[in-house]
Coordinates of C-alpha atoms in Angstrom, one line a residue:
V1 CA -33.6 38.4 135.8
M2 CA -30.5 40.4 134.8
L3 CA -29.7 43.4 136.9
L4 CA -26.6 45.7 136.7
S5 CA -24.4 45.9 139.7
P6 CA -23.9 49.2 141.4
G7 CA -20.6 49.8 139.6
E8 CA -22.0 49.3 136.1
G9 CA -24.0 51.6 133.8
I10 CA -23.7 54.8 131.9
R11 CA -21.6 57.8 132.8
V12 CA -21.2 61.3 131.2
G13 CA -18.2 63.2 132.3
H14 CA -17.5 63.2 136.0
A15 CA -21.1 64.4 137.1
T16 CA -23.3 62.3 139.2
A17 CA -26.7 61.1 137.7
S18 CA -29.8 63.0 138.8
F19 CA -33.1 61.2 138.2
R20 CA -35.7 63.4 136.5
G21 CA -38.7 61.0 136.0
Y22 CA -40.1 58.1 134.0
K23 CA -43.2 57.1 132.0
L24 CA -44.5 53.9 130.3
V25 CA -44.9 54.1 126.5
D26 CA -46.7 51.0 125.2
G27 CA -45.6 49.0 128.3
V28 CA -41.9 50.0 127.9
P29 CA -40.4 52.1 130.7
H30 CA -38.7 55.3 129.6
F31 CA -36.5 57.2 132.1
E32 CA -35.0 60.6 132.1
F33 CA -32.0 61.7 134.1
S34 CA -29.2 64.2 133.8
F35 CA -25.4 64.2 134.3
G36 CA -24.9 67.9 135.2
R37 CA -26.5 69.7 132.2
T38 CA -26.5 66.7 129.9
L39 CA -30.0 65.1 129.5
V40 CA -30.1 61.3 129.0
K41 CA -33.1 59.4 128.1
L42 CA -33.3 55.6 128.5
A43 CA -35.8 53.0 127.3
I44 CA -35.5 49.5 128.5
D45 CA -37.1 46.5 126.8
S46 CA -36.6 42.8 126.3
P47 CA -36.6 41.9 122.6
K48 CA -36.3 38.2 123.4
P49 CA -35.9 35.9 126.5
G50 CA -32.6 36.2 128.2
E51 CA -31.8 39.6 126.7
I52 CA -32.3 43.2 127.9
R53 CA -31.9 46.1 125.5
Q54 CA -31.1 49.6 126.9
T55 CA -31.5 52.4 124.4
F56 CA -29.9 55.6 125.5
V57 CA -30.3 59.0 123.9
V58 CA -27.7 61.4 125.2
A59 CA -27.9 65.1 124.5
K60 CA -25.2 67.1 122.8
R61 CA -22.3 67.5 125.2
S62 CA -18.5 68.1 125.4
E63 CA -17.6 65.0 127.5
P64 CA -17.4 61.4 126.3
V65 CA -20.0 58.9 127.2
R66 CA -18.7 55.8 129.1
F67 CA -20.6 52.6 129.9
I68 CA -19.2 50.2 132.4
G69 CA -20.3 46.7 131.5
P70 CA -20.4 43.4 133.4
A71 CA -17.3 41.9 134.8
A72 CA -15.6 39.1 132.8
N73 CA -16.8 36.4 135.1
S74 CA -20.4 37.6 135.0
S75 CA -23.1 35.4 133.6
V76 CA -24.1 38.4 131.4
S77 CA -22.3 39.7 128.2
A78 CA -22.7 43.2 126.7
A79 CA -22.6 44.4 123.2
S80 CA -23.1 48.0 122.0
S81 CA -24.2 49.9 118.8
M82 CA -21.1 52.1 118.8
G83 CA -18.0 53.1 120.7
T84 CA -14.8 51.2 121.6
W85 CA -14.6 48.5 124.3
S86 CA -11.5 48.2 126.5
G87 CA -12.2 45.3 128.8
R88 CA -15.6 46.2 130.4
L89 CA -15.3 49.9 129.6
L90 CA -17.1 51.3 126.6
Q91 CA -16.2 54.8 125.4
V92 CA -18.2 56.8 122.9
N93 CA -16.5 60.0 121.8
A94 CA -19.2 61.4 119.6
K95 CA -20.2 64.9 120.8
G96 CA -23.6 65.5 119.2
E97 CA -26.8 63.9 120.2
T98 CA -26.0 60.2 120.5
R99 CA -28.2 57.1 120.3
L100 CA -26.5 54.2 122.0
V101 CA -27.9 50.8 122.3
I102 CA -26.5 48.3 124.8
N103 CA -27.7 44.6 124.7
L104 CA -27.2 42.5 127.8
R105 CA -27.5 38.8 127.2
K106 CA -27.2 35.8 129.5
K107 CA -24.2 33.7 128.5
K108 CA -24.9 30.2 127.5
P109 CA -23.8 27.6 130.2

């Protein structure tokens, strides 16, 4: 099982996330939440053992999207479909609707 710690995850601007609901689509959980007026949709699946894929669709906004990944000493690594990593912080500056995919994988021992 791979879980994010409380300090990890997506951020939009400085607003706090507000949960709006979820549904299952073909067995895949889809969540909706917002950061202020910015709607974020998230689908979570596992394309192969030891990997979790998070697909975020972030509505048009004026603030950058940030994702705080696992610490360097974590047993999990993170890769993204876009943006720039600086240590464990990913920043995506695109302002239109953005589709961001984060893959979390167990590191090999």
